[in-house]
PDB file of C-alpha atoms in Angstrom:
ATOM      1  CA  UNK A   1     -10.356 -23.204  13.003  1.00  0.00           C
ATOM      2  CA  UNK A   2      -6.497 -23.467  11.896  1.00  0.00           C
ATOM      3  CA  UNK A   3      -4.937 -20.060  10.979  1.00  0.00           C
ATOM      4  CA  UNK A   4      -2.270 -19.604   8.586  1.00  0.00           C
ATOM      5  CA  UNK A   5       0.170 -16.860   8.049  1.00  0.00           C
ATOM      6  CA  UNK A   6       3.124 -16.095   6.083  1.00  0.00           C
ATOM      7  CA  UNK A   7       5.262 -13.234   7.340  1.00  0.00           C
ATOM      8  CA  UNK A   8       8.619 -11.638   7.225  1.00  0.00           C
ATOM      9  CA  UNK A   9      10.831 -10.736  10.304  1.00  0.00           C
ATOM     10  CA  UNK A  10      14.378  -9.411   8.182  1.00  0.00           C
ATOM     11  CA  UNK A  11      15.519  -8.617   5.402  1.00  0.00           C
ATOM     12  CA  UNK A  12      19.377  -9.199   4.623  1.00  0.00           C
ATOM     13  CA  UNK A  13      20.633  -5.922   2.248  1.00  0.00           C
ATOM     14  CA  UNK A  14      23.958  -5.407   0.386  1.00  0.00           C
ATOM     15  CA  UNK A  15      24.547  -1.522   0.950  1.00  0.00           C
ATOM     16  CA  UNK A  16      25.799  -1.016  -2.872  1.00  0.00           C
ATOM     17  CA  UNK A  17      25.589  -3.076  -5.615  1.00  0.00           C
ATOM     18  CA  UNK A  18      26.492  -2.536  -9.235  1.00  0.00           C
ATOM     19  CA  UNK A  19      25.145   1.387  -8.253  1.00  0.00           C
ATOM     20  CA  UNK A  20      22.696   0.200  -6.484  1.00  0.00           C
ATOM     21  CA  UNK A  21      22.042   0.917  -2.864  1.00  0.00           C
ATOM     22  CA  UNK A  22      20.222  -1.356  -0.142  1.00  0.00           C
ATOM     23  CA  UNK A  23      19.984  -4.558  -2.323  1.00  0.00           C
ATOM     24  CA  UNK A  24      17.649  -7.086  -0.540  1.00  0.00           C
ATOM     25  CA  UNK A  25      19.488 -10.199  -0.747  1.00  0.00           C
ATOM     26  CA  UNK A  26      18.129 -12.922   1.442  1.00  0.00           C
ATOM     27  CA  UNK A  27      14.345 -12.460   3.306  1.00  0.00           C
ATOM     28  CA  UNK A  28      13.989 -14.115   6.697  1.00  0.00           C
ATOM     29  CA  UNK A  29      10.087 -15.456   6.570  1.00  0.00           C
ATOM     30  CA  UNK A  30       8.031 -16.926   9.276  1.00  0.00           C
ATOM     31  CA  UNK A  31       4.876 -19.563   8.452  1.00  0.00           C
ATOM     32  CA  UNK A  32       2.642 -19.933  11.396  1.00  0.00           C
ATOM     33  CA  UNK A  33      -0.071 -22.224  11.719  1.00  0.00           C
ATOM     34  CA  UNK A  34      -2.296 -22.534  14.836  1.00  0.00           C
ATOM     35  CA  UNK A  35      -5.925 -23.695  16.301  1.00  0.00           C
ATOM     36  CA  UNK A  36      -5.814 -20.942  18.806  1.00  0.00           C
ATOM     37  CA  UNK A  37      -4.270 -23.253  21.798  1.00  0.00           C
ATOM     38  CA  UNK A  38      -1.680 -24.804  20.084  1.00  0.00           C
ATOM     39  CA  UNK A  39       0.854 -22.463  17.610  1.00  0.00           C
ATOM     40  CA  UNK A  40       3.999 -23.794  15.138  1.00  0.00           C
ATOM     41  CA  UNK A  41       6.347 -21.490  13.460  1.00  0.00           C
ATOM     42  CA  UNK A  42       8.249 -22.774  10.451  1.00  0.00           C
ATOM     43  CA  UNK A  43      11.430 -20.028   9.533  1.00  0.00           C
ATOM     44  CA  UNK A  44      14.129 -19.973   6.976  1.00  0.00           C
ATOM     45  CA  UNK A  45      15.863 -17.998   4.655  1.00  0.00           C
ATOM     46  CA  UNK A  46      15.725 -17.067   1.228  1.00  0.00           C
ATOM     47  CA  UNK A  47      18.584 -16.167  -1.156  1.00  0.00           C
ATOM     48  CA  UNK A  48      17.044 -13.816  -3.812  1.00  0.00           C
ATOM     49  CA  UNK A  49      18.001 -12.988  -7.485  1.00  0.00           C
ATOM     50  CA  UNK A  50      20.126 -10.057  -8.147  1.00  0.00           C
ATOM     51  CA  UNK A  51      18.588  -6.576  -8.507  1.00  0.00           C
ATOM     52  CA  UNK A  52      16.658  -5.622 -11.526  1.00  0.00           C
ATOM     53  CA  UNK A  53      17.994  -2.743 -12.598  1.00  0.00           C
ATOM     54  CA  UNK A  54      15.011  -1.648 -14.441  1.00  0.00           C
ATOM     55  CA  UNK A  55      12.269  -2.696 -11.758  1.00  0.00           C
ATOM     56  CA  UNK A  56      14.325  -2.133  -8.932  1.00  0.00           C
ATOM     57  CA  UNK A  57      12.244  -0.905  -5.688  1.00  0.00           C
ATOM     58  CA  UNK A  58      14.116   1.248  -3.170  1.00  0.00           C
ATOM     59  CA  UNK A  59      14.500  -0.100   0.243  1.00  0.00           C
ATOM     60  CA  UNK A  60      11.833   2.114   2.224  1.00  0.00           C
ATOM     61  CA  UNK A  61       9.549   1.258  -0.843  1.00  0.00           C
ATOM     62  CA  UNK A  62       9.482  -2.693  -0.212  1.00  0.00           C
ATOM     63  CA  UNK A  63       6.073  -4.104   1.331  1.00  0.00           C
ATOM     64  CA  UNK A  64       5.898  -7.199   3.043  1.00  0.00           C
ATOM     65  CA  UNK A  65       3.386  -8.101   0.159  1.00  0.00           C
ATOM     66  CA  UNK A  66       6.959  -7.838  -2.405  1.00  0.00           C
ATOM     67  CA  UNK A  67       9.074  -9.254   0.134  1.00  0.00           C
ATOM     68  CA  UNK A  68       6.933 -12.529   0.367  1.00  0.00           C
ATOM     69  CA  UNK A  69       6.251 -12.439  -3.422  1.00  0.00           C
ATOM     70  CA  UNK A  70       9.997 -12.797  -3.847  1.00  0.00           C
ATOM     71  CA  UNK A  71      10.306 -15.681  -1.801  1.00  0.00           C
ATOM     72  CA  UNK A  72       7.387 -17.495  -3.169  1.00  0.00           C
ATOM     73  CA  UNK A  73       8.948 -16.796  -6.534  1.00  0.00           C
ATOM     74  CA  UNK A  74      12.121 -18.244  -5.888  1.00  0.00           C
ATOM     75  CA  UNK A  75      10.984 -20.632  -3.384  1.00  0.00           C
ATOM     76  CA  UNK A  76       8.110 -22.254  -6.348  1.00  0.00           C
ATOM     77  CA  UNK A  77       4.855 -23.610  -5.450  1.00  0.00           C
ATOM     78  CA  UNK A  78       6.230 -27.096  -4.637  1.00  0.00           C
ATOM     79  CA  UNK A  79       8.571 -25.702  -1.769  1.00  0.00           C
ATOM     80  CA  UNK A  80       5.646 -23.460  -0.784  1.00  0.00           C
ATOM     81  CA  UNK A  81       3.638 -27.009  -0.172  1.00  0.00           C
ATOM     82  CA  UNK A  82       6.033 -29.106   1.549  1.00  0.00           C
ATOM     83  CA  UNK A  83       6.602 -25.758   3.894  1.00  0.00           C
ATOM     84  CA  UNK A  84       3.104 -25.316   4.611  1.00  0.00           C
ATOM     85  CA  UNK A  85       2.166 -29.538   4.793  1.00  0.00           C
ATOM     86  CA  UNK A  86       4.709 -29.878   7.417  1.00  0.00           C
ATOM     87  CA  UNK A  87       4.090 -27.201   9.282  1.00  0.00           C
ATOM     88  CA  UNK A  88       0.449 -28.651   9.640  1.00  0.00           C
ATOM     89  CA  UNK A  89       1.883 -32.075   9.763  1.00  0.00           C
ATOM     90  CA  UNK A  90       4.237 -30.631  13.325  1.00  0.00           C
ATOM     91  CA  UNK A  91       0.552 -28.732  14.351  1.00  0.00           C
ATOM     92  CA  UNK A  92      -1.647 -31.519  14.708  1.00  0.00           C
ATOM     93  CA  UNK A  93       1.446 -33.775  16.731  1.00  0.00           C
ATOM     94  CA  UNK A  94       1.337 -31.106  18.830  1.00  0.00           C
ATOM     95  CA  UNK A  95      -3.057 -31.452  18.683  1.00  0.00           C
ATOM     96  CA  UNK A  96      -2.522 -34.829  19.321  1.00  0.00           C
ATOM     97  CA  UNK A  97       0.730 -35.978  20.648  1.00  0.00           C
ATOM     98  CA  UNK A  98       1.777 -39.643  19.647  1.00  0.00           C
ATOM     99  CA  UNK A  99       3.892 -39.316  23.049  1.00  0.00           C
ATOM    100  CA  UNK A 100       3.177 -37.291  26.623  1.00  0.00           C
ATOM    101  CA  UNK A 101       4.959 -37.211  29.543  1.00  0.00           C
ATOM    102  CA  UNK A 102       2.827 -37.161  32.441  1.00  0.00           C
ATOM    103  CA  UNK A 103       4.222 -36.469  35.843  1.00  0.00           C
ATOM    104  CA  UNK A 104       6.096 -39.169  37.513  1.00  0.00           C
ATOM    105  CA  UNK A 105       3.991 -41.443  39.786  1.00  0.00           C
ATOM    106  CA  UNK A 106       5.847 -41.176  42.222  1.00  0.00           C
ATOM    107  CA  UNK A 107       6.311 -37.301  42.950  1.00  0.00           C
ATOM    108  CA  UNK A 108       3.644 -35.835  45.295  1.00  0.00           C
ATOM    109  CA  UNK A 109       2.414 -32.511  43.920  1.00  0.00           C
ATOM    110  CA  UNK A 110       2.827 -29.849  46.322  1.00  0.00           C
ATOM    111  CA  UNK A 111      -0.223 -28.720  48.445  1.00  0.00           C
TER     112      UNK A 111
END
């Protein structure tokens, strides 16, 4: 079974902005997909919108939840597919490698 996560590891704040204080302006996100022996992480960044000044959630107030909403809202479902495809795509070359590199012939393991 292949599990599937979406989290965030930073958020990037401007201390004041047009009154405002701790502005989240970028979220660092993390998509992991594994099949319990084998794990990939896909990270990046996100630039958000400005602030809305009359929805506007105060720093200790954020969930990961709104953090990750924002990024799939600015990101857009295509993004969000092409993230998630190749991070599959990288999990099963890792499932089934189209290259290995076995020990050299040669060497003699030690005993």
């Amino acid at each position: 079974m292949v599990t599937k996560k979406w989290s965030v590891f930073l958020l990037s704040v401007i201390p004041n902005d047009g009154g405002l204080s701790d502005v989240v302006s970028v979220v660092s996100w993390l998509y992991a997909v594994s099949d319990g022996t084998h794990t990939y992480n896909s990270t990046g960044n996100t630039q958000i919108g400005p602030p809305n000044k009359t929805n506007f959630t105060q720093y200790l107030d954020i969930t990961e939840v709104q953090a990750l909403q924002w990024v799939f809202e600015t990101l857009g479902q295509d993004q969000i597919a092409s993230i998630e495809a190749g991070a599959e795509k990288e999990l099963n070359g890792l499932i089934n490698p189209s290259v290995v590199y076995p020990a050299l012939p040669w060497v003699k393991k030690a005993p």
